CSV table of C-alpha atoms and ligand atoms in Angstrom, one decimal:
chain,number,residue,atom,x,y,z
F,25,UNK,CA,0.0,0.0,0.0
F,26,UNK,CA,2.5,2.6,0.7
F,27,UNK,CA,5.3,3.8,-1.8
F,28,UNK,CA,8.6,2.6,-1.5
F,29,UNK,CA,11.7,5.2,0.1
F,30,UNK,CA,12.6,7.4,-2.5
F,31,UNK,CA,15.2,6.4,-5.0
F,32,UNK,CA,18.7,6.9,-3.7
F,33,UNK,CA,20.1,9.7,-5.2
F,34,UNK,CA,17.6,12.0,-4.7
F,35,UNK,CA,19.1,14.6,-1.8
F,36,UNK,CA,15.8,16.0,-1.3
F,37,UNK,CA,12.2,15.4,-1.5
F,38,UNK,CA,11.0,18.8,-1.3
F,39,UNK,CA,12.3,22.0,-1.3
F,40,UNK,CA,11.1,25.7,0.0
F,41,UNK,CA,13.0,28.6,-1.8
F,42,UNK,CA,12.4,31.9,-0.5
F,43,UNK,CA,8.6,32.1,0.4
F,44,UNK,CA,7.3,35.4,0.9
F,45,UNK,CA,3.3,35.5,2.2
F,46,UNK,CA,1.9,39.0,2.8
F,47,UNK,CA,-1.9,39.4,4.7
F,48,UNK,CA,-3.1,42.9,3.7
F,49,UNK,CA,0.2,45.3,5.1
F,50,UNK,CA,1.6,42.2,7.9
F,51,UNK,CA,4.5,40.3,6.2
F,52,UNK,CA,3.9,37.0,7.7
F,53,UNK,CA,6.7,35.2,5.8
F,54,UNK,CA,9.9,37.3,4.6
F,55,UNK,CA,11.8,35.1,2.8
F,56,UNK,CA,12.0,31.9,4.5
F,57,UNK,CA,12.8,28.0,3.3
F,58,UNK,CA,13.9,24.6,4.3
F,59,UNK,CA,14.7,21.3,2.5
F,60,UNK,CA,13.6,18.0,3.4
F,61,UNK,CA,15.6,14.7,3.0
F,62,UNK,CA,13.6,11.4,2.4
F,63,UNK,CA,12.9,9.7,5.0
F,64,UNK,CA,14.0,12.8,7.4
F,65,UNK,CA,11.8,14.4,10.3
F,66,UNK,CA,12.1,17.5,10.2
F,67,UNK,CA,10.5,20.1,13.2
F,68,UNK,CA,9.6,24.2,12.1
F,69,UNK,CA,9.8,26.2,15.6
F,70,UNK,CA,9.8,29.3,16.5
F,71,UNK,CA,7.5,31.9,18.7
F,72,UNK,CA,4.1,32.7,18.1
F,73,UNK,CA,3.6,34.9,14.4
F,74,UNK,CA,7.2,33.4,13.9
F,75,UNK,CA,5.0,32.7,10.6
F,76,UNK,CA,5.3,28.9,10.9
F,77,UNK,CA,1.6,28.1,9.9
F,78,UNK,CA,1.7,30.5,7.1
F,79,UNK,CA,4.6,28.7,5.5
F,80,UNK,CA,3.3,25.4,6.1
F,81,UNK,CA,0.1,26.4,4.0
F,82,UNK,CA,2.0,27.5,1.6
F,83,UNK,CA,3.6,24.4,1.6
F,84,UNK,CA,0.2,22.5,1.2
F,85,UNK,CA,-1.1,24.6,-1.1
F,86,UNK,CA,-3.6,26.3,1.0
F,87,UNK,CA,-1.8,30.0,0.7
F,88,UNK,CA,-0.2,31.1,-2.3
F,89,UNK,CA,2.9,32.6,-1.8
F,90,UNK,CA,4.1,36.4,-2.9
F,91,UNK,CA,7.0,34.9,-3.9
F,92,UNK,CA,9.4,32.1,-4.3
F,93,UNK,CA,9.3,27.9,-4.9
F,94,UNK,CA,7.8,24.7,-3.5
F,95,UNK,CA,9.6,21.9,-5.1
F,96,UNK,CA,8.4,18.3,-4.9
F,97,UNK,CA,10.4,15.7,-5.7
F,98,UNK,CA,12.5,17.8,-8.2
F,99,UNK,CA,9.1,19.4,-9.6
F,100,UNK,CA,8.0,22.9,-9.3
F,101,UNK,CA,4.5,22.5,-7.6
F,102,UNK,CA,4.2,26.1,-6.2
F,103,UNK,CA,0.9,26.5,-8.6
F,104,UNK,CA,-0.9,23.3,-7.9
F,105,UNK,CA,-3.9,23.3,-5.8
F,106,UNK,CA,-4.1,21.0,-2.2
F,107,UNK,CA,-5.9,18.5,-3.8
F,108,UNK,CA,-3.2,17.9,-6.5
F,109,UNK,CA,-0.3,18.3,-4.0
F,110,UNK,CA,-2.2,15.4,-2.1
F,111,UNK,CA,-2.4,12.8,-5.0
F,112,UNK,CA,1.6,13.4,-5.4
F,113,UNK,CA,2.5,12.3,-2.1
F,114,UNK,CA,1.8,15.4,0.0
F,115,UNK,CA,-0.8,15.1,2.8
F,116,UNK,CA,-1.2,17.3,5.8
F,117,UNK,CA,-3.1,17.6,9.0
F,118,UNK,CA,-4.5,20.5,10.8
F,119,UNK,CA,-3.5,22.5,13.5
F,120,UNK,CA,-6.8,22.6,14.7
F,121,UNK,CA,-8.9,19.1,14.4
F,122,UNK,CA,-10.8,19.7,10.7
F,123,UNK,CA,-12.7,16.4,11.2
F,124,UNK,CA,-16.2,16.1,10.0
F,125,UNK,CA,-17.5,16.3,13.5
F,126,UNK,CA,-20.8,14.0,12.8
F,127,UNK,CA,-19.2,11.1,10.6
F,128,UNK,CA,-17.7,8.1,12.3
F,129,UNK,CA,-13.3,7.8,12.1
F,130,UNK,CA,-13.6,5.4,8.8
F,131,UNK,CA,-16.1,7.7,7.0
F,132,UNK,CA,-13.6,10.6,8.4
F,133,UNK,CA,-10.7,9.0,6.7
F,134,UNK,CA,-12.3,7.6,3.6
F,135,UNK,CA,-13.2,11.1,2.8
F,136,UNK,CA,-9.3,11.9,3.3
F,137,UNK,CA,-9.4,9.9,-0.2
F,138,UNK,CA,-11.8,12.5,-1.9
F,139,UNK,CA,-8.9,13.8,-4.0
F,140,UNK,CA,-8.9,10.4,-5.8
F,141,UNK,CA,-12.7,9.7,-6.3
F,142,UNK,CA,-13.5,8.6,-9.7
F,143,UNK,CA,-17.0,8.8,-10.0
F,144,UNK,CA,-19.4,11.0,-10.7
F,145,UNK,CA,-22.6,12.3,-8.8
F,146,UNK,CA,-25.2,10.3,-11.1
F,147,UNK,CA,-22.4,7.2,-10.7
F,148,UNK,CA,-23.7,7.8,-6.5
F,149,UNK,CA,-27.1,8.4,-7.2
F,150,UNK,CA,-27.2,5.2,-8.7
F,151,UNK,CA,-24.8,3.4,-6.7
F,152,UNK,CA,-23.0,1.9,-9.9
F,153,UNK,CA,-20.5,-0.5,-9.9
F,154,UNK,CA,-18.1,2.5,-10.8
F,155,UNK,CA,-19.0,3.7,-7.2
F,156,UNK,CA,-19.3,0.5,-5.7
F,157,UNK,CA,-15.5,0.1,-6.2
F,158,UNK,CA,-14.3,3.0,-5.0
F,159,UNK,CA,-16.0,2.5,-2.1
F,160,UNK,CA,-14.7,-0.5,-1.5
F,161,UNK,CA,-11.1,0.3,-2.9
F,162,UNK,CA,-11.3,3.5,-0.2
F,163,UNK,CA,-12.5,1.1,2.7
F,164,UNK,CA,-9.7,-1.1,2.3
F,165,UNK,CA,-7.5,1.5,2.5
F,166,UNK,CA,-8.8,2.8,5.4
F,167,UNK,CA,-8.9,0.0,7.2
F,168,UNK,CA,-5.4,-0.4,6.6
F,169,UNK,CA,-4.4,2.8,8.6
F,170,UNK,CA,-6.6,2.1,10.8
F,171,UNK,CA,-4.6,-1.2,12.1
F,172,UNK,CA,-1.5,0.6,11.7
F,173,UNK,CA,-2.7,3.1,14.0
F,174,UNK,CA,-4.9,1.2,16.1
F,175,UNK,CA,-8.1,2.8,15.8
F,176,UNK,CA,-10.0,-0.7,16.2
F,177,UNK,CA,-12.4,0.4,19.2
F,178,UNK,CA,-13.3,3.6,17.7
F,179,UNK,CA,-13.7,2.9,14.0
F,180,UNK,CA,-17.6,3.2,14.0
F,181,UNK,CA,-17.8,5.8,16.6
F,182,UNK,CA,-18.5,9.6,15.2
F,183,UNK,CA,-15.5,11.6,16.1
F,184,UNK,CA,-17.2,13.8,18.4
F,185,UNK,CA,-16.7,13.3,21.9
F,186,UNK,CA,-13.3,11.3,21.3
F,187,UNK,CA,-10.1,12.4,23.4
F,188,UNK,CA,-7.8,15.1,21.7
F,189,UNK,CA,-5.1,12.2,21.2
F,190,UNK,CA,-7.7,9.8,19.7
F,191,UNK,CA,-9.0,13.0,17.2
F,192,UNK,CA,-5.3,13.5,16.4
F,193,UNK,CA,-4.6,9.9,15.1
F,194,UNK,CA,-7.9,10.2,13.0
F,195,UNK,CA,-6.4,13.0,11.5
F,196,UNK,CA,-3.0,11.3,10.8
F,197,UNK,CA,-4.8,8.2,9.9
F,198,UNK,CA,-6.7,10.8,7.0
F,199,UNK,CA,-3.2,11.7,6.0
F,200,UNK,CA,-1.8,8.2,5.9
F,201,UNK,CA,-4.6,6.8,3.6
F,202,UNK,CA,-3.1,8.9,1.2
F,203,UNK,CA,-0.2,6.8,1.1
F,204,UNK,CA,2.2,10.1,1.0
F,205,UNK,CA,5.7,10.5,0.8
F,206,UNK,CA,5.5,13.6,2.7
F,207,UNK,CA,2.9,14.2,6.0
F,208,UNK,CA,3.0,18.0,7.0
F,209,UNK,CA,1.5,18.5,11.0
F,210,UNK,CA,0.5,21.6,12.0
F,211,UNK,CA,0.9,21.6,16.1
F,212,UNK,CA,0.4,18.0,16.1
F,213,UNK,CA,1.0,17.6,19.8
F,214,UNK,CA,-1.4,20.9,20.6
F,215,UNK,CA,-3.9,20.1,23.6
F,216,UNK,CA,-2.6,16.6,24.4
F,217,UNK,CA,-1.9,15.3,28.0
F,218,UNK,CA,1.8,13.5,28.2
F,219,UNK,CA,0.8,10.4,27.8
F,220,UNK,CA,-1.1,11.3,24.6
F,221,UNK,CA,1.6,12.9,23.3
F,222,UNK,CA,3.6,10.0,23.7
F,223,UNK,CA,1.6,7.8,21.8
F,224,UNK,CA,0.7,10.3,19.1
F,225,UNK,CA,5.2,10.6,19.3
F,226,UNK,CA,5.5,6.6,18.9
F,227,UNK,CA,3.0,6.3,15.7
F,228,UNK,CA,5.1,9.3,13.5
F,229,UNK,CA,8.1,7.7,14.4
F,230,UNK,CA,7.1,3.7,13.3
F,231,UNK,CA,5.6,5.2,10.4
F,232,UNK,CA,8.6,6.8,9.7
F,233,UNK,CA,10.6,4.1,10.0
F,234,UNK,CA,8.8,1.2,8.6
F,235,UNK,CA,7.6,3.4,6.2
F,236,UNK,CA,10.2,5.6,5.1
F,237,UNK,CA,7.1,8.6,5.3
F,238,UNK,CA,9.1,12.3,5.8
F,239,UNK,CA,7.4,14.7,8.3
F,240,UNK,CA,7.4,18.0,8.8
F,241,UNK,CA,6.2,19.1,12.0
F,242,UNK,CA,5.0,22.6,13.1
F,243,UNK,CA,5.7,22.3,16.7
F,244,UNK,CA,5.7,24.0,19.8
F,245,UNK,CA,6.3,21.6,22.6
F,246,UNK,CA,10.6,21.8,22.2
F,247,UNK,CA,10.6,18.2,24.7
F,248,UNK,CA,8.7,16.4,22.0
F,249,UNK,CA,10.9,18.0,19.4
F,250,UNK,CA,14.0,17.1,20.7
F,251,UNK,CA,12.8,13.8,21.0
F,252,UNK,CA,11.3,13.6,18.1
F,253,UNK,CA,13.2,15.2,14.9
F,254,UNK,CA,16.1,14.4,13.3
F,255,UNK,CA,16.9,18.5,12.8
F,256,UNK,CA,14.8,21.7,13.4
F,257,UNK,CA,14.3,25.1,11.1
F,258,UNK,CA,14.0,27.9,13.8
F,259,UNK,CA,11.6,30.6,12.4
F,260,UNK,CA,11.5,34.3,13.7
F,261,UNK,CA,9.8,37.5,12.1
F,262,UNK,CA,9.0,35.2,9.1
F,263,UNK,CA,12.9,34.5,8.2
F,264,UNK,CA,14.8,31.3,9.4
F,265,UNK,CA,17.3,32.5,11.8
F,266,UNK,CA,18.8,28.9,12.9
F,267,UNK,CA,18.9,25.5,11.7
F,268,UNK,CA,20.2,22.0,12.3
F,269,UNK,CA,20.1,19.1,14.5
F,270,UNK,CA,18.3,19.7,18.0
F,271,UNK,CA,20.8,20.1,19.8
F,272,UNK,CA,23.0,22.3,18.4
F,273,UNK,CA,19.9,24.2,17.7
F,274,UNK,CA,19.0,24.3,21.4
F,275,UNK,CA,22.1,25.9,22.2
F,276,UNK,CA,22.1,28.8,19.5
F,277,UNK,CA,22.2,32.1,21.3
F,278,UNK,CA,20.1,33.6,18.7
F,279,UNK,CA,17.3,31.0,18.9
F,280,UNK,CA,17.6,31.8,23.0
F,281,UNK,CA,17.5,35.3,22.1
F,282,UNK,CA,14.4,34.7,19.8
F,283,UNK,CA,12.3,33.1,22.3
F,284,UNK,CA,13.3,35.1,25.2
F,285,UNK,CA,13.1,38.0,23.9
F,286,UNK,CA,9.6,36.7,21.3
V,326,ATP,N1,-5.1,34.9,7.8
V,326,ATP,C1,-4.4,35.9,8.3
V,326,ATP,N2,-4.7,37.2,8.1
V,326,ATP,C2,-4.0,38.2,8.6
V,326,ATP,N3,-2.8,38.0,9.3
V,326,ATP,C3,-2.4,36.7,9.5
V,326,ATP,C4,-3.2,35.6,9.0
V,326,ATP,N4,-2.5,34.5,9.3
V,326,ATP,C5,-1.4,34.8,10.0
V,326,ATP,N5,-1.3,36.2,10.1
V,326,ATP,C6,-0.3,37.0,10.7
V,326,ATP,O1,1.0,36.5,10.1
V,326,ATP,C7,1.9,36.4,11.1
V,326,ATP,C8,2.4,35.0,11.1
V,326,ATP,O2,1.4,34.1,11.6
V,326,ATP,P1,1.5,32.5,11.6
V,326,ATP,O3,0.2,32.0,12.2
V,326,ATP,O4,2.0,32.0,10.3
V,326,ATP,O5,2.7,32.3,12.7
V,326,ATP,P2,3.0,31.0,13.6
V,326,ATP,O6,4.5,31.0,13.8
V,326,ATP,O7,2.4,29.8,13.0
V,326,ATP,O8,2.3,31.4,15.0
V,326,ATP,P3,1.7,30.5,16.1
V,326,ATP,O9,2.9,29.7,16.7
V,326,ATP,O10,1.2,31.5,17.1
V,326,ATP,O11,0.7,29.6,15.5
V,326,ATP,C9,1.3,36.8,12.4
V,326,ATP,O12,1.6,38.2,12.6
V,326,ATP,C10,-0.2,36.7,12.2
V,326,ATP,O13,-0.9,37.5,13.0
């Protein structure tokens, strides 16, 4: 079900040149980048209006930038929509939970496979058999991520009402049924008590490793980061001011500066 680790010889699997994202006269993002290596997590940090969120959506495809490049796998996707990013290998969750509220976890993460439906209204109107197998070929799928992430006891139950750290593996498990190469979190571990954190911590990281799935994680809990990523962007004022593994990064007196003084 899931792609294999990029070919060798590929240094990076996406790359962010010079973003610029301006709301109204507040420069949110002044210039700012990273790369990713396959297989790499990789954690954005910074304090709050650092512009980390801004240059994630630009990232997904959900701002467009004023300026510069998103690169995906050697290809300039700055102009595609979310939806096109997602059936390349790009998925993302939300920083706050976007789950459809009312539907159960599968029908949540089915509809994470929207972006490849192949049938038309009058195909569900009719329940054809064009629907009928996309239906089906969606289910499997979902129930796929939903052993890997063992979402058994709640499959059937509507998402309202479950714990944070339950809602946050739905939303993973959406991304995951995508079978990307690349999963972007916005403030995955936001709202979660320790031990949910933990276990949120240990699925990224199996599916990182059995999978060879990159992360990118907007992220403002620096424990879980350290932990967690194999090197850090630090984001101030919408630039990057620092950048490398955690803990040279934790020792940088301008990244001590920028949050003490944020
Ligand atoms: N939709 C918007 N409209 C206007 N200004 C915005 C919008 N989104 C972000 N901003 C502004 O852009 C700047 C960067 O915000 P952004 O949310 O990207 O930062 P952040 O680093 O993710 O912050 P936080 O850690 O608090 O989530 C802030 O000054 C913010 O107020």
């Amino acid at each position: 079900m899931y792609r294999e680790k990029p070919q060798a010889g590929i240094d990076y699997i996406l790359e962010v040149e010079d973003v610029r994202v301006e709301f109204g006269g507040v420069v949110a993002v002044d210039g700012a980048g990273f790369r990713l290596r396959p297989g790499e997590i990789l954690a954005v940090i910074g304090p709050n209006g650092a512009g980390k969120t801004s240059l994630l959506n630009v990232v997904s495809g959900f701002y467009k930038p004023r300026k510069g490049r998103v690169v995906f796998e050697g290809r300039d996707i700055t102009r595609l929509p979310p939806h096109a990013r997602a059936r390349l290998g790009l998925a993302r969750t939300f920083q706050h939970s976007e789950l459809f509220r009312h539907m159960t976890v599968v029908e949540n993460i089915m509809a994470g496979l929207e972006p490849w439906r192949s049938y038309s209204i009058i195909d569900a109107a009719f329940w054809t058999p064009r629907a009928q197998r996309w239906e089906e070929w969606a289910r499997e799928k979902a129930e796929r991520v939903i052993d890997l992430l063992e979402l058994h006891e709640y499959r059937d139950r509507v998402v309202e009402g479950l714990p944070p750290g339950v809602q946050k593996r739905v939303d993973l498990a959406r991304a995951l049924a995508q079978d990307p190469k690349v999963v972007l979190m916005d403030e995955p571990m936001a709202g979660l008590s320790r031990e949910e954190k933990e276990d949120l911590a240990r699925a990224i990281v199996e599916v990182n490793e059995t999978r060879g799935i990159s992360f990118v994680l907007v992220e403002h809990d620096l424990e879980v980061v350290m932990d967690l990523c194999d090197r850090v962007v630090v984001m101030d004022s919408g630039r990057v001011i620092a950048e490398g593994p955690p803990s040279k990064v934790a020792n940088d007196p301008r990244v001590i500066e920028a949050y003490i003084g944020g």
